[in-house]
Amino acid sequence: MQNITNLICLKSNISYIVFDENFSILDFSDHLENLVDESEHLMFGADIRDIMWELVGMEERMHELYENSTYELHFPMILKGNEYYDLDIELFEDSVDKYFIAYLSKKTRESLSYANTIKEMNKKTLIYESEHKQSKEEHYQLINKRVLNFNVDMDGRITLVNDAFLHFFDLGRDEILGEHFSLFFKARDLSIEDKTSMIFNALNMNSEMVAFHANIIPIQKDGVINENIIVCQDITYLREIEKELEFASEHDSLTGLCNQFILFKRVDELIKKCDKSGDSFMFCFIDVDNFKAVNDNYGHHAGDMLLKHIAEILSDFVRKDDLVARVGGDKFVLLFDMTFTKESKKIMKKRIEDLAQKSSLVYTQDDIIDFSFNIGVVSYPKDADNAADLLKKADKAMYKTKKK
């Protein structure tokens, strides 16, 4: 009988150990020496706390269990060697005495994958949210609101959902179970076969679109996948961060204008367009005259306000299809997607000069800051055939104007 018991335990990935109220070991299954902390102490009559340190300090709870056998003690995800186990302790009573039986159940690969997925998601969520939230309870609630998990069968029909799923969609379980998951989530490709992760979108109860990163964990039985666990983490805030980072990489942080990277990208697009159509476009380089004096006389805050002021008036001056960029310091570029004659160039240049004269910055009630522009104008393809050379030529043309 003892051998049969051990075979059953081995097949089910379960080990057991029996001990009494005084923590003395009465019996244990084979192979238990691989799962204890001090295998040399594993013997009949030894103190179980010497080989299972999880029970050290648990004397009071063990006494409660001994007096009240209506519940059991549960210790999830205990690491033994390179494997994880659940430890459950129950009270067994016969006609003579009471005994404790501790079971060590090896976790399945699916359970470990699920646990690791949740752990990584929780860690990332906590790192991000810790900048904004303080209490542990708030962290816990944030995690549970963002992590939706559900099971689907091989036809994609939902067989199990967590409370976060119900809360997100504001539905009852009977309204969800049995339905295909595509009824709740949208994606370019809803086929989850052979996938480990996907991006889903879903409308919450307030009709707000939320983006989810979904981890797909297959559950196997007898080597065949018969179900999948899908764990969805709200990544909407990450999408917002990505947008902010993308904007920051393409725009000047002070004025919000496009930077040189976007300017050159737009010039390349116009070159391709003009090469096909035979049209041309104009590149206008602007330098704020004597800008250093503003910083020296009023301070750098005034200089920053003047640059923002100039960015606004230049943006209002150009058309929708044109572009305004700040390329460093007090230097700006206007990119006009149109053909100019020699006469129209002069008119446009005069209008920009007049724009500065009419748009003084009211810094304080007593301080009015006047400014003027030095302007250099070039065009494609007459003056240069690429963005970098256009910028250099326009810069040189501006300095000729400045010397005059």
C-alpha positions in Angstrom: 0.0 0.0 0.0 2.9 2.4 0.8 4.4 1.8 -2.6 1.0 2.5 -4.3 0.6 5.7 -2.4 4.0 6.9 -3.4 3.3 6.0 -7.1 0.1 8.0 -7.0 1.9 11.0 -5.4 4.7 10.8 -8.0 2.3 10.6 -10.9 0.3 13.6 -9.6 3.4 15.7 -8.7 2.3 15.6 -5.0 4.5 15.0 -1.9 3.2 14.7 1.6 4.5 14.7 5.2 2.6 13.8 8.3 3.4 15.4 11.7 1.8 15.8 15.1 0.8 18.7 17.4 4.5 18.9 18.6 5.7 19.1 15.0 7.3 15.7 15.2 7.4 13.9 11.8 5.4 10.7 11.7 5.5 9.8 8.0 6.5 11.2 4.6 6.4 10.3 0.9 9.4 9.2 -1.2 11.5 11.8 -2.9 10.6 14.4 -0.3 14.3 14.9 0.4 14.5 16.9 -2.9 11.9 19.4 -1.6 13.1 20.2 1.9 15.6 22.7 3.2 17.7 20.4 5.3 17.4 16.9 3.9 19.7 15.4 6.5 17.1 16.2 9.2 14.3 14.3 7.3 13.6 11.4 9.6 10.9 10.0 11.8 10.6 11.9 15.0 12.5 15.0 13.7 11.0 18.5 14.0 9.3 19.4 10.7 10.4 23.0 11.2 14.0 22.0 10.8 13.3 20.9 7.2 10.4 23.2 6.2 11.3 26.7 7.3 7.9 28.0 6.1 6.5 26.7 9.3 8.8 28.6 11.6 6.8 31.2 13.4 3.5 29.5 12.4 2.9 27.8 15.8 -0.1 30.0 16.7 -1.9 29.3 13.4 -1.1 25.6 13.7 -2.6 25.6 17.1 -5.8 27.3 15.7 -6.0 24.6 13.0 -5.5 21.9 15.6 -8.5 23.3 17.6 -10.6 24.0 14.6 -10.3 21.6 11.6 -12.9 23.4 9.5 -10.3 25.3 7.5 -6.8 24.6 6.1 -3.5 26.6 5.7 -2.5 27.5 2.2 1.0 28.8 1.2 1.1 29.5 -2.6 4.1 29.6 -4.9 6.9 28.2 -2.7 10.2 27.9 -4.5 11.9 24.5 -4.0 15.0 24.0 -6.1 14.0 25.3 -9.5 10.3 24.5 -9.2 7.3 26.2 -7.6 4.9 24.4 -5.3 1.7 25.1 -3.3 1.9 24.0 0.3 -1.5 23.0 1.9 -1.8 21.8 5.5 -4.9 20.0 6.8 -5.9 18.4 10.0 -6.7 14.6 10.0 -8.6 13.0 12.8 -9.1 9.3 13.5 -10.7 7.6 16.4 -7.5 7.9 18.5 -5.7 11.1 17.7 -5.2 14.1 15.4 -2.5 14.6 12.9 -1.3 17.3 10.4 -0.9 16.4 6.8 1.1 18.8 4.6 0.8 18.5 0.8 3.3 19.9 -1.7 1.7 20.3 -5.1 4.0 21.1 -8.1 2.7 24.0 -10.2 2.0 23.3 -13.8 3.8 25.1 -16.6 0.5 27.0 -17.4 0.2 28.2 -13.8 3.8 29.4 -13.7 3.4 31.2 -17.0 0.3 32.9 -15.8 1.9 33.8 -12.5 5.1 35.2 -14.2 2.9 37.2 -16.6 1.0 38.8 -13.8 4.2 39.4 -11.8 5.8 41.3 -14.7 2.6 43.3 -15.4 2.3 44.2 -11.8 5.9 45.2 -11.5 5.6 47.5 -14.6 2.3 49.0 -13.4 3.7 49.7 -9.9 6.9 51.3 -11.3 4.8 53.7 -13.4 2.0 54.4 -10.9 4.4 54.9 -8.0 5.2 58.3 -9.4 1.6 59.3 -8.9 0.2 57.2 -6.1 1.2 56.6 -2.5 -0.6 53.9 -0.6 -0.3 50.1 -1.1 -4.1 49.9 -1.3 -4.1 52.3 -4.3 -1.4 50.2 -6.0 -3.4 47.1 -5.5 -6.6 48.5 -6.8 -4.8 50.0 -9.9 -3.4 46.6 -10.8 -6.7 44.8 -10.4 -8.5 47.4 -12.5 -6.0 47.1 -15.3 -5.5 43.3 -15.5 -8.3 41.5 -17.2 -8.0 37.7 -17.6 -10.3 35.2 -19.2 -10.2 31.7 -20.6 -11.3 30.7 -24.0 -11.8 27.3 -25.6 -10.4 26.4 -29.0 -13.4 28.0 -30.7 -12.6 31.3 -29.0 -15.6 31.1 -26.6 -15.2 32.5 -23.1 -15.3 29.9 -20.4 -14.0 31.9 -17.4 -13.5 35.6 -16.5 -12.2 37.5 -13.5 -13.9 40.3 -11.6 -11.8 42.9 -13.4 -13.3 41.8 -16.7 -16.9 42.1 -15.3 -16.1 45.6 -13.9 -14.5 46.8 -17.1 -17.5 45.9 -19.3 -20.1 46.4 -16.5 -21.7 43.0 -17.3 -22.6 39.9 -15.4 -21.0 36.5 -15.9 -24.1 35.1 -17.5 -23.8 37.8 -20.2 -20.2 36.9 -21.0 -19.7 33.2 -20.6 -20.2 31.3 -23.8 -19.8 34.4 -26.0 -16.9 34.7 -28.5 -14.2 37.0 -27.1 -14.3 39.1 -30.4 -17.6 40.4 -29.1 -15.6 42.4 -26.5 -12.2 42.9 -28.0 -11.1 44.2 -31.4 -7.8 43.6 -33.2 -6.4 43.5 -36.7 -6.3 39.7 -36.5 -8.3 37.9 -33.8 -6.8 34.5 -34.5 -4.8 33.5 -31.3 -3.4 30.3 -32.7 0.4 30.0 -32.3 0.5 33.5 -30.8 2.0 34.4 -27.4 0.9 38.1 -27.3 -1.4 40.5 -29.1 -2.8 44.0 -28.9 -6.5 44.4 -28.3 -8.8 47.4 -28.2 -12.0 47.5 -26.2 -14.7 50.0 -25.2 -15.2 50.3 -21.5 -18.6 51.0 -19.8 -18.0 54.7 -20.5 -17.6 54.1 -24.2 -13.9 55.0 -23.9 -11.4 53.1 -26.2 -8.8 51.3 -24.1 -5.7 49.5 -25.5 -4.6 46.2 -24.0 -1.5 44.1 -24.3 -2.7 40.5 -24.2 -0.5 37.6 -23.1 -1.8 34.2 -24.4 -1.0 31.2 -22.3 -2.0 27.8 -23.7 -3.3 25.0 -21.4 -2.3 21.5 -22.5 -3.9 18.2 -21.6 -2.1 15.0 -22.7 0.1 17.2 -24.9 -2.8 18.8 -26.7 -3.8 22.5 -26.3 -7.5 22.6 -25.3 -7.8 26.0 -23.9 -6.0 29.4 -23.6 -5.7 31.8 -20.7 -5.6 35.4 -22.0 -4.2 38.1 -19.6 -4.9 41.7 -20.7 -2.9 44.6 -19.3 -4.2 48.2 -19.9 -1.5 50.0 -21.9 -3.5 53.1 -22.7 -1.2 55.2 -20.5 1.8 53.7 -22.4 0.3 54.8 -25.7 -0.1 58.3 -24.3 3.6 58.3 -23.2 4.6 57.1 -26.7 2.7 59.9 -28.3 4.3 62.4 -25.9 7.8 61.0 -26.6 7.1 61.0 -30.4 6.0 64.6 -30.2 9.1 65.6 -28.1 11.4 63.9 -30.6 9.9 65.9 -33.5 9.2 69.3 -31.9 11.1 72.1 -30.2 10.5 71.8 -26.4 10.3 75.6 -25.9 8.1 76.8 -28.7 6.3 73.6 -29.8 7.4 74.2 -33.4 8.8 71.4 -35.6 12.5 70.7 -35.2 15.2 70.3 -37.8 14.5 66.5 -38.1 10.9 67.1 -39.2 11.9 70.1 -41.4 14.4 67.9 -43.3 11.8 65.1 -43.6 9.3 67.6 -45.0 11.8 69.0 -47.5 12.6 65.5 -48.7 8.9 64.9 -49.3 8.6 68.2 -51.2 11.6 67.4 -53.4 10.0 64.1 -54.5 6.8 65.9 -55.2 8.4 68.7 -57.2 10.6 66.3 -59.2 7.4 64.6 -60.4 5.4 67.8 -61.0 8.1 70.2 -62.1 7.1 72.7 -59.4 9.4 74.4 -56.9 9.2 75.5 -53.2 10.8 78.2 -51.1 13.0 78.0 -48.1 13.1 81.1 -45.8 15.8 81.3 -43.0 15.0 83.8 -40.2 17.4 85.1 -37.6 16.2 87.4 -34.7 18.4 90.5 -34.9 20.4 91.4 -31.7 18.6 88.7 -29.7 21.5 88.5 -27.2 20.7 92.0 -26.0 17.2 90.9 -24.9 18.7 88.2 -22.7 21.3 90.6 -21.3 18.9 93.5 -20.6 15.8 91.6 -19.5 17.0 88.1 -18.6 16.6 84.7 -20.1 13.0 84.4 -19.2 12.2 87.4 -21.4 14.3 85.8 -24.2 12.2 82.6 -23.9 9.0 84.6 -24.0 10.1 86.4 -27.1 10.9 83.2 -28.9 7.5 81.8 -28.0 5.9 85.0 -29.2 7.8 84.8 -32.5 6.8 81.2 -32.9 3.1 82.2 -32.6 3.2 85.1 -35.1 5.1 83.0 -37.7 2.7 80.1 -37.3 -0.2 82.5 -37.8 1.5 84.0 -40.9 2.0 80.8 -42.9 -0.7 78.8 -44.7 -1.9 75.4 -43.5 0.3 73.4 -45.9 3.4 75.4 -45.1 5.7 74.7 -42.1 7.5 76.7 -39.4 10.5 75.2 -37.6 12.9 76.3 -35.0 16.4 75.1 -35.9 18.3 76.4 -32.9 18.7 79.4 -30.7 17.0 82.4 -32.3 16.8 80.8 -35.8 13.6 79.8 -37.6 12.7 78.4 -41.0 9.6 79.0 -43.0 9.0 76.3 -45.7 6.5 77.4 -48.4 5.0 74.7 -50.5 4.5 76.9 -53.5 6.3 78.6 -56.5 7.5 82.2 -56.1 8.5 84.6 -58.8 11.3 87.0 -58.2 8.9 89.8 -57.4 6.7 87.7 -55.1 9.8 86.7 -53.1 10.5 90.3 -52.4 6.9 90.9 -51.4 6.9 87.9 -49.0 10.2 89.0 -47.5 8.9 92.5 -46.9 5.8 91.1 -45.3 7.8 89.1 -42.8 10.0 92.1 -42.0 6.9 94.2 -41.4 5.4 91.4 -39.3 8.3 91.8 -36.7 7.9 95.6 -36.6 4.2 95.4 -35.9 4.4 92.6 -33.3 6.4 93.9 -30.4 6.3 91.8 -27.2 4.6 93.3 -24.2 6.8 91.9 -21.5 5.5 93.9 -18.6 3.3 97.0 -18.3 6.4 99.2 -18.6 8.6 97.0 -20.8 7.8 96.7 -24.5 10.4 94.5 -26.4 10.9 95.4 -30.0 12.6 93.0 -32.4 13.4 92.6 -36.1 14.4 89.8 -38.5 17.3 89.1 -40.8 16.0 87.0 -43.6 17.6 84.7 -46.2 15.5 83.1 -49.0 16.4 80.3 -51.4 14.4 77.9 -53.5 14.4 74.4 -54.9 15.7 73.4 -57.3 17.4 76.7 -58.3 19.7 77.1 -55.3 20.2 73.5 -53.9 19.0 70.0 -54.4 18.8 68.7 -50.8 17.6 69.8 -47.4 21.1 70.3 -45.8 22.4 72.5 -48.7 19.2 74.5 -48.8 19.7 75.3 -45.1 23.3 76.3 -45.6 22.5 78.5 -48.6 19.6 80.2 -46.8 21.8 80.8 -43.8 24.5 82.5 -46.0 21.8 84.6 -47.7 20.5 85.7 -44.3 24.0 86.8 -43.2 24.4 88.8 -46.4 21.2 90.6 -45.4 22.5 91.0 -41.9 25.7 92.7 -43.0 23.8 95.1 -45.2 
